[in-house]
């Protein structure tokens, strides 16, 4: 059977996004619902993939398009490009995931030298017909024939100057005919051939151009950033044209069923009367609100509201739509579950629960950990009491401070040299993507909340104020004027994406209401908040508590101090999964560890170790006190010892200078000798972790004594310490046996001496491939495993974790070798496979073995999903990420069971 590459809008549904793309699947769904969708058909992503792979369209496609087109013509009683009453179509891209403005669209396909007259006749509007024709040649020229867009805009500007008009709408039909002639001449000059007059040829070429636009550099960059796979391909939607530019009873708009920026209930949208689709999204003219639309055309407005309600009930979520009114008749051109800010996501999810449209479980799946993280970002301090110089639209929340730059190239260059920048543009277009990524925030003077700048910034979670029309941006002179005030390139500005306010200078930032809530509780946060903020904080509270009630994974924190431990507890940590002990040897205490290293014999070394004991003990007491009854995993010393000694070249200079000046440098010389002795070419693969414990007798014993005495002290004071001792960088069970023998003996001695039973769990980190592969042996001597996925990533890939990210990861990301650093999000295929093996082997030996992760991945949403699936007991992450991990652990339980 031949593959079906073409689907009529009446054939598919919303669940076929893989095949029909997001836009196609939703057009089909709306058609099924009986909503007013202009008829049309969708060419599948499969056709695109085959075309891109083979360099030619699949054999069966051409005829299938003919069949679909003839059906469309029959249904509408019109023929594509007919000289008397032409059917015209739009050709639009539509991938599985929305990629706003990244790929191509061609409108008005079917117009040519003859059908333009037919269109003029049936519409009784000559101006409209010629304007539509010139738009076709312009879009087709740019998109299909690869002619620089500028060439067309210059010709248009030239004509306007000659005709003495400033706006396109003031051009006469005569002017537009002339413009069509110059556009056709441009096509001929740049391609050596005439603009194609055959409507079917126009259609076929436009379809291929959409296929090809999947692979433009800007689309590829967008996909990398959004972690969208490069091999999905795009669908192509062929839709009969309806026109919003047929006079005052026509118009076009974009609307949301709720406010996508704040989450406030009630429809929200932008409308332009007498305009064509792309004019709204491009932000070229400032738009009207839906209330204005109601005044202009109440009938269409009422129908639009009813349709939006229907859509929201059907999708049970915020929908965004594009619509056109053609001579008083409403048409739906697109819908999808709308993108929204983090605050809107939480508020809308709980609103829908309260409206009985979704359950709490579903509400949990409607928000993400990274959205919660965004809400924890600091905001401008209201005590700043500074007056804004301008107010635009609050397009994407957050507080951004940086130097004003007026083009993307400068944004990228300045950001690379470490400057914070705010990109200031009249409006943005897809070519600005790199500048937007580099900038802290984006400010535009034109366009609404649905403009390119707003949509893309929201998607990136980047602060954006748009449509601040008091700001007069002059890109050529690299400056902006607000009244008498001038903002020049490099001047500090601050923008507030939650209020739309623009300030000059650098404003102070303060904690957000959500972090206030997390630290001080609901009552405190709500007491000081306005109505909208209170609704947001309550939504976060409800959803987070629900996540806690459903999740299986426990969430611990990585904390090395009592302060961090207390902070993490407030944020919901259920224990410490990693207490690194190395900082306890830094600062004033570094000299003591120096003495351990420099000791000439065992006795001297023991002495030096002894001096460290009380300090260590007091550190542990404080941490055990802060966590009290919760488990605390303390890791014995891990880094190579040379990290505690001064820098080699500095020492050499000191010795040389000291000698020259006749000072006593014998201590420095000793240190230098020790540095040389301890020098390793690959210290991360050298004398560290358990190897230190084995080579330097007494080192781990000292730490264990300090821990045991601290626990005794806590117990005597009525505490309930739950200590777990963890050995790092184990590769062989023999290492663990040796260290355990020593540790067990110390614990026993102290227990007996103090007459208090100490029950410490002793376990190991799994940080080396060999440890994972021999986990069945290692589990013989370990009561728990904690995956050190930082080192495990380093040792699995052979990447030096301290060097490679800065050295060549950008290049790797660029080439698509991975879409995100494996140090940030777990490499599931490689490192994940080792984790899985170790889990299985560890449990085979010791079924009840406790399993956790304490590498950076413990707080990464994607990795948390994997840790849940593979059956770990807990994740441990930095305090700030604890709430994110709680939420994600709940989400994955609901989504995967
Ligand atoms: C790890 O390797 O994942 C880990 C948690 O230990 P560290 O980062 O201290 O090496
Ligand atoms: Mg490690």
Coordinates of N, CA, C and O in Angstrom, one line a residue, residues 78-191:
X78 N -14.2 26.6 -6.8 CA -13.3 27.5 -7.4 C -12.0 26.7 -7.8 O -11.7 25.7 -7.2
X79 N -11.3 27.3 -8.8 CA -10.1 26.6 -9.3 C -8.9 27.4 -8.9 O -8.9 28.6 -9.0
X80 N -7.8 26.7 -8.4 CA -6.6 27.4 -8.0 C -6.1 28.3 -9.2 O -5.9 27.8 -10.3
X81 N -6.0 29.6 -8.9 CA -5.4 30.5 -9.9 C -6.3 30.8 -11.1 O -5.9 31.3 -12.1
X82 N -7.6 30.5 -11.0 CA -8.5 30.7 -12.1 C -8.6 32.2 -12.5 O -8.5 33.0 -11.6
X83 N -8.7 32.4 -13.8 CA -8.6 33.8 -14.2 C -9.8 34.7 -13.8 O -9.7 35.9 -13.6
X84 N -11.0 34.0 -13.6 CA -12.2 34.8 -13.3 C -12.4 34.9 -11.8 O -12.7 36.0 -11.2
X85 N -12.3 33.8 -11.1 CA -12.6 33.8 -9.6 C -11.7 32.8 -9.0 O -12.0 31.6 -8.7
X86 N -10.4 33.2 -8.7 CA -9.4 32.2 -8.3 C -9.5 31.7 -6.9 O -9.9 32.5 -6.0
X87 N -9.2 30.4 -6.7 CA -9.0 29.9 -5.4 C -7.5 30.3 -5.1 O -6.6 30.1 -5.9
X88 N -7.3 30.9 -3.9 CA -5.9 31.2 -3.5 C -5.7 30.4 -2.2 O -6.6 30.1 -1.4
X89 N -4.4 30.0 -2.0 CA -4.1 29.2 -0.8 C -2.9 29.8 -0.1 O -2.1 30.5 -0.7
X90 N -2.8 29.5 1.2 CA -1.6 29.8 1.9 C -0.8 28.5 2.1 O -1.4 27.4 2.2
X91 N 0.5 28.6 2.2 CA 1.4 27.4 2.4 C 2.2 27.7 3.6 O 3.0 28.6 3.6
X92 N 1.9 26.9 4.7 CA 2.6 27.3 6.0 C 3.2 26.0 6.5 O 2.7 24.9 6.5
X93 N 4.4 26.3 7.2 CA 5.1 25.2 7.9 C 4.3 24.9 9.2 O 3.6 25.7 9.7
X94 N 4.6 23.7 9.7 CA 4.0 23.4 11.0 C 4.6 22.1 11.6 O 4.2 21.0 11.3
X95 N 5.7 22.3 12.4 CA 6.4 21.1 13.0 C 5.6 20.6 14.2 O 4.7 21.2 14.6
X96 N 6.1 19.5 14.7 CA 5.5 18.9 15.9 C 5.5 19.9 17.0 O 4.5 20.0 17.7
X97 N 6.6 20.5 17.2 CA 6.7 21.5 18.3 C 6.7 22.9 17.6 O 7.4 23.1 16.6
X98 N 6.1 23.8 18.3 CA 6.0 25.2 17.7 C 7.4 25.8 17.7 O 8.1 25.8 18.6
X99 N 7.7 26.4 16.5 CA 9.0 27.1 16.4 C 8.7 28.5 15.8 O 8.9 28.7 14.6
X100 N 8.2 29.4 16.7 CA 7.6 30.6 16.1 C 8.6 31.4 15.2 O 9.7 31.7 15.6
X101 N 8.1 31.7 14.0 CA 8.8 32.5 13.1 C 10.1 31.9 12.5 O 10.8 32.5 11.8
X102 N 10.3 30.6 12.8 CA 11.6 30.0 12.4 C 11.5 29.5 10.9 O 12.5 29.4 10.2
X103 N 10.3 29.1 10.5 CA 10.2 28.5 9.2 C 9.3 29.4 8.3 O 8.9 30.4 8.7
X104 N 9.1 28.9 7.1 CA 8.5 29.8 6.1 C 7.0 29.7 5.9 O 6.4 28.6 6.1
X105 N 6.5 30.8 5.3 CA 5.1 30.9 5.0 C 4.9 31.6 3.7 O 5.6 32.6 3.5
X106 N 4.1 31.1 2.8 CA 3.8 31.9 1.6 C 2.3 32.1 1.5 O 1.6 31.1 1.5
X107 N 1.8 33.3 1.4 CA 0.4 33.5 1.3 C 0.0 33.9 -0.2 O 0.9 34.2 -1.0
X108 N -1.3 33.8 -0.5 CA -1.8 34.2 -1.8 C -1.3 33.4 -3.0 O -1.3 33.9 -4.1
X109 N -0.9 32.2 -2.7 CA -0.5 31.3 -3.9 C -1.6 31.1 -4.8 O -2.7 30.8 -4.4
X110 N -1.4 31.3 -6.1 CA -2.5 31.2 -7.1 C -2.7 32.5 -7.9 O -3.4 32.5 -8.9
X111 N -2.1 33.5 -7.4 CA -2.2 34.8 -8.1 C -1.2 34.9 -9.2 O -0.1 34.5 -9.1
X112 N -1.7 35.4 -10.4 CA -0.8 35.6 -11.5 C -1.3 36.8 -12.3 O -2.3 37.4 -11.9
X113 N -0.7 37.1 -13.4 CA -1.1 38.3 -14.2 C -2.6 38.2 -14.6 O -3.2 39.3 -14.7
X114 N -3.1 37.0 -14.7 CA -4.5 37.0 -15.1 C -5.4 36.9 -13.9 O -6.4 37.7 -13.8
X115 N -5.1 36.0 -12.9 CA -6.1 35.9 -11.8 C -6.2 37.1 -10.9 O -7.1 37.3 -10.2
X116 N -5.1 37.9 -11.0 CA -5.2 39.2 -10.2 C -6.4 40.0 -10.6 O -7.1 40.6 -9.8
X117 N -6.7 40.0 -11.9 CA -7.8 40.8 -12.4 C -9.2 40.1 -12.0 O -10.1 40.8 -11.6
X118 N -9.2 38.8 -12.0 CA -10.4 38.1 -11.5 C -10.6 38.4 -10.0 O -11.8 38.7 -9.6
X119 N -9.6 38.4 -9.2 CA -9.7 38.7 -7.8 C -10.2 40.1 -7.6 O -11.1 40.4 -6.8
X120 N -9.7 41.1 -8.5 CA -10.1 42.5 -8.4 C -11.6 42.5 -8.6 O -12.4 43.2 -8.0
X121 N -12.0 41.8 -9.6 CA -13.4 41.8 -10.0 C -14.3 41.2 -8.9 O -15.3 41.9 -8.4
X122 N -14.0 40.0 -8.5 CA -15.0 39.4 -7.5 C -14.9 40.1 -6.1 O -15.9 40.1 -5.4
X123 N -13.8 40.7 -5.8 CA -13.8 41.4 -4.5 C -14.2 42.9 -4.7 O -14.3 43.6 -3.7
X124 N -14.4 43.3 -5.9 CA -14.7 44.7 -6.2 C -13.7 45.6 -5.6 O -14.0 46.6 -5.0
X125 N -12.5 45.1 -5.5 CA -11.4 45.9 -4.8 C -10.1 45.7 -5.5 O -9.3 44.8 -5.2
X126 N -9.9 46.6 -6.5 CA -8.7 46.5 -7.3 C -7.4 46.7 -6.4 O -6.4 46.0 -6.6
X127 N -7.5 47.6 -5.5 CA -6.3 47.9 -4.7 C -5.9 46.6 -3.9 O -4.7 46.2 -3.9
X128 N -6.9 45.9 -3.3 CA -6.7 44.7 -2.5 C -6.0 43.6 -3.4 O -5.1 43.0 -3.0
X129 N -6.6 43.5 -4.6 CA -6.0 42.4 -5.5 C -4.6 42.6 -5.9 O -3.8 41.7 -5.8
X130 N -4.2 43.9 -6.2 CA -2.8 44.1 -6.6 C -1.9 44.1 -5.4 O -0.8 43.7 -5.5
X131 N -2.4 44.5 -4.2 CA -1.6 44.5 -3.0 C -1.3 43.0 -2.7 O -0.2 42.6 -2.3
X132 N -2.4 42.1 -2.9 CA -2.2 40.7 -2.6 C -1.1 40.1 -3.5 O -0.3 39.3 -3.1
X133 N -1.2 40.5 -4.8 CA -0.3 40.0 -5.8 C 1.2 40.4 -5.5 O 2.1 39.6 -5.5
X134 N 1.3 41.7 -5.1 CA 2.7 42.1 -4.8 C 3.2 41.4 -3.5 O 4.4 41.0 -3.4
X135 N 2.3 41.1 -2.6 CA 2.8 40.4 -1.4 C 3.2 39.0 -1.7 O 4.2 38.5 -1.2
X136 N 2.5 38.3 -2.7 CA 2.9 37.0 -3.1 C 4.3 37.0 -3.7 O 5.1 36.2 -3.3
X137 N 4.5 38.0 -4.7 CA 5.8 38.0 -5.3 C 6.9 38.3 -4.3 O 8.0 37.6 -4.3
X138 N 6.6 39.1 -3.4 CA 7.6 39.5 -2.3 C 7.9 38.3 -1.4 O 9.1 37.9 -1.3
X139 N 6.9 37.6 -1.0 CA 7.1 36.5 -0.1 C 7.7 35.3 -0.8 O 8.6 34.6 -0.3
X140 N 7.2 35.1 -2.0 CA 7.7 34.0 -2.8 C 9.2 34.2 -3.2 O 10.0 33.3 -3.2
X141 N 9.5 35.5 -3.6 CA 10.8 35.9 -4.0 C 11.8 35.6 -2.9 O 12.9 35.0 -3.0
X142 N 11.4 36.0 -1.6 CA 12.3 35.8 -0.5 C 12.4 34.4 -0.1 O 13.5 33.8 0.1
X143 N 11.3 33.7 0.0 CA 11.2 32.4 0.6 C 11.6 31.3 -0.3 O 12.4 30.4 0.0
X144 N 11.0 31.4 -1.5 CA 11.2 30.3 -2.5 C 12.4 30.5 -3.3 O 13.2 29.6 -3.6
X145 N 12.6 31.8 -3.7 CA 13.7 32.1 -4.7 C 15.0 32.6 -4.1 O 15.9 33.0 -4.8
X146 N 14.9 32.7 -2.7 CA 16.1 33.2 -2.0 C 16.7 34.5 -2.4 O 17.9 34.8 -2.4
X147 N 15.8 35.4 -2.7 CA 16.2 36.8 -3.0 C 16.1 37.6 -1.7 O 15.2 37.5 -0.9
X148 N 17.2 38.4 -1.4 CA 17.2 39.2 -0.2 C 15.9 40.0 0.0 O 15.5 40.7 -0.9
X149 N 15.3 39.9 1.2 CA 14.1 40.6 1.4 C 14.2 42.1 1.3 O 13.3 42.8 0.8
X150 N 15.4 42.6 1.6 CA 15.7 44.1 1.5 C 15.4 44.6 0.1 O 14.9 45.7 0.0
X151 N 15.7 43.9 -0.9 CA 15.6 44.4 -2.3 C 14.2 44.8 -2.5 O 13.9 45.8 -3.1
X152 N 13.2 43.9 -2.0 CA 11.8 44.2 -2.2 C 11.4 45.4 -1.4 O 10.7 46.3 -1.8
X153 N 11.9 45.5 -0.1 CA 11.4 46.6 0.7 C 12.0 47.9 0.2 O 11.4 49.0 0.3
X154 N 13.2 47.9 -0.4 CA 13.8 49.1 -1.0 C 12.9 49.6 -2.1 O 12.6 50.8 -2.3
X155 N 12.5 48.6 -3.0 CA 11.7 49.0 -4.2 C 10.4 49.6 -3.7 O 9.9 50.6 -4.3
X156 N 9.8 49.1 -2.6 CA 8.6 49.6 -2.0 C 8.8 51.0 -1.5 O 8.0 51.9 -1.8
X157 N 9.8 51.2 -0.8 CA 10.1 52.5 -0.2 C 10.3 53.5 -1.3 O 9.8 54.6 -1.2
X158 N 11.0 53.1 -2.3 CA 11.3 54.0 -3.5 C 10.0 54.5 -4.1 O 9.8 55.7 -4.4
X159 N 9.1 53.5 -4.3 CA 7.8 53.9 -4.9 C 7.0 54.8 -3.9 O 6.4 55.8 -4.4
X160 N 7.1 54.6 -2.6 CA 6.3 55.4 -1.7 C 6.9 56.8 -1.8 O 6.1 57.8 -1.8
X161 N 8.2 56.9 -1.8 CA 8.8 58.3 -1.9 C 8.4 59.0 -3.2 O 8.0 60.2 -3.1
X162 N 8.3 58.2 -4.3 CA 7.9 58.9 -5.6 C 6.5 59.3 -5.5 O 6.1 60.3 -6.0
X163 N 5.6 58.4 -4.9 CA 4.2 58.7 -4.8 C 3.9 59.7 -3.7 O 2.7 60.2 -3.6
X164 N 4.9 60.1 -2.9 CA 4.7 61.0 -1.9 C 3.8 60.6 -0.8 O 3.0 61.3 -0.2
X165 N 3.8 59.2 -0.5 CA 3.0 58.7 0.7 C 3.9 58.1 1.7 O 5.0 57.7 1.4
X166 N 3.5 58.0 3.0 CA 4.3 57.4 4.0 C 3.9 56.0 4.3 O 4.7 55.2 4.8
X167 N 2.6 55.7 4.2 CA 2.1 54.4 4.6 C 1.7 53.6 3.4 O 1.2 54.1 2.4
X168 N 1.9 52.2 3.5 CA 1.5 51.3 2.4 C 0.1 51.5 2.0 O -0.2 51.4 0.8
X169 N -0.8 51.7 3.0 CA -2.2 51.7 2.7 C -2.6 52.9 1.8 O -3.7 52.9 1.2
X170 N -1.7 53.9 1.7 CA -2.0 55.1 0.9 C -1.7 54.9 -0.6 O -1.9 55.7 -1.4
X171 N -1.0 53.7 -0.9 CA -0.7 53.5 -2.3 C -1.9 53.2 -3.1 O -2.8 52.5 -2.7
X172 N -2.0 53.8 -4.3 CA -3.2 53.6 -5.2 C -3.0 52.3 -6.0 O -2.0 51.7 -6.1
X173 N -4.2 51.8 -6.5 CA -4.1 50.6 -7.3 C -3.0 50.7 -8.5 O -2.3 49.8 -8.8
X174 N -3.0 51.9 -9.0 CA -2.0 52.2 -10.1 C -0.6 52.0 -9.5 O 0.3 51.3 -10.2
X175 N -0.3 52.6 -8.4 CA 1.0 52.4 -7.7 C 1.3 51.0 -7.5 O 2.5 50.5 -7.8
X176 N 0.3 50.2 -7.1 CA 0.6 48.8 -6.8 C 0.9 48.0 -8.0 O 1.7 47.0 -8.0
X177 N 0.2 48.3 -9.1 CA 0.4 47.6 -10.4 C 1.9 47.9 -10.8 O 2.6 47.0 -11.2
X178 N 2.3 49.1 -10.6 CA 3.7 49.5 -10.9 C 4.7 48.7 -10.0 O 5.7 48.2 -10.5
X179 N 4.2 48.5 -8.8 CA 5.1 47.8 -7.8 C 5.2 46.3 -8.2 O 6.3 45.7 -8.2
X180 N 4.1 45.8 -8.7 CA 4.1 44.4 -9.2 C 5.1 44.3 -10.3 O 5.9 43.3 -10.4
X181 N 5.1 45.3 -11.2 CA 6.1 45.2 -12.3 C 7.5 45.3 -11.8 O 8.4 44.5 -12.3
X182 N 7.8 46.2 -10.8 CA 9.2 46.2 -10.4 C 9.6 44.9 -9.6 O 10.7 44.5 -9.8
X183 N 8.6 44.4 -8.9 CA 8.9 43.1 -8.2 C 9.2 42.0 -9.2 O 10.1 41.2 -9.0
X184 N 8.4 42.0 -10.3 CA 8.7 40.9 -11.3 C 10.0 41.1 -11.9 O 10.7 40.1 -12.2
X185 N 10.4 42.4 -12.1 CA 11.7 42.7 -12.7 C 12.8 42.2 -11.8 O 13.8 41.7 -12.2
X186 N 12.6 42.4 -10.5 CA 13.6 42.0 -9.5 C 13.8 40.4 -9.6 O 14.9 39.9 -9.6
X187 N 12.6 39.7 -9.7 CA 12.7 38.3 -9.8 C 13.5 37.9 -11.0 O 14.4 37.0 -10.9
X188 N 13.2 38.5 -12.1 CA 13.9 38.2 -13.4 C 15.4 38.5 -13.2 O 16.3 37.7 -13.6
X189 N 15.7 39.6 -12.7 CA 17.1 40.0 -12.6 C 17.9 39.1 -11.6 O 19.0 38.7 -11.9
X190 N 17.3 38.7 -10.5 CA 18.0 37.8 -9.6 C 18.0 36.3 -9.9 O 18.9 35.6 -9.4
X191 N 17.0 35.9 -10.7 CA 17.0 34.4 -10.9 C 17.1 34.1 -12.4 O 17.3 32.9 -12.7

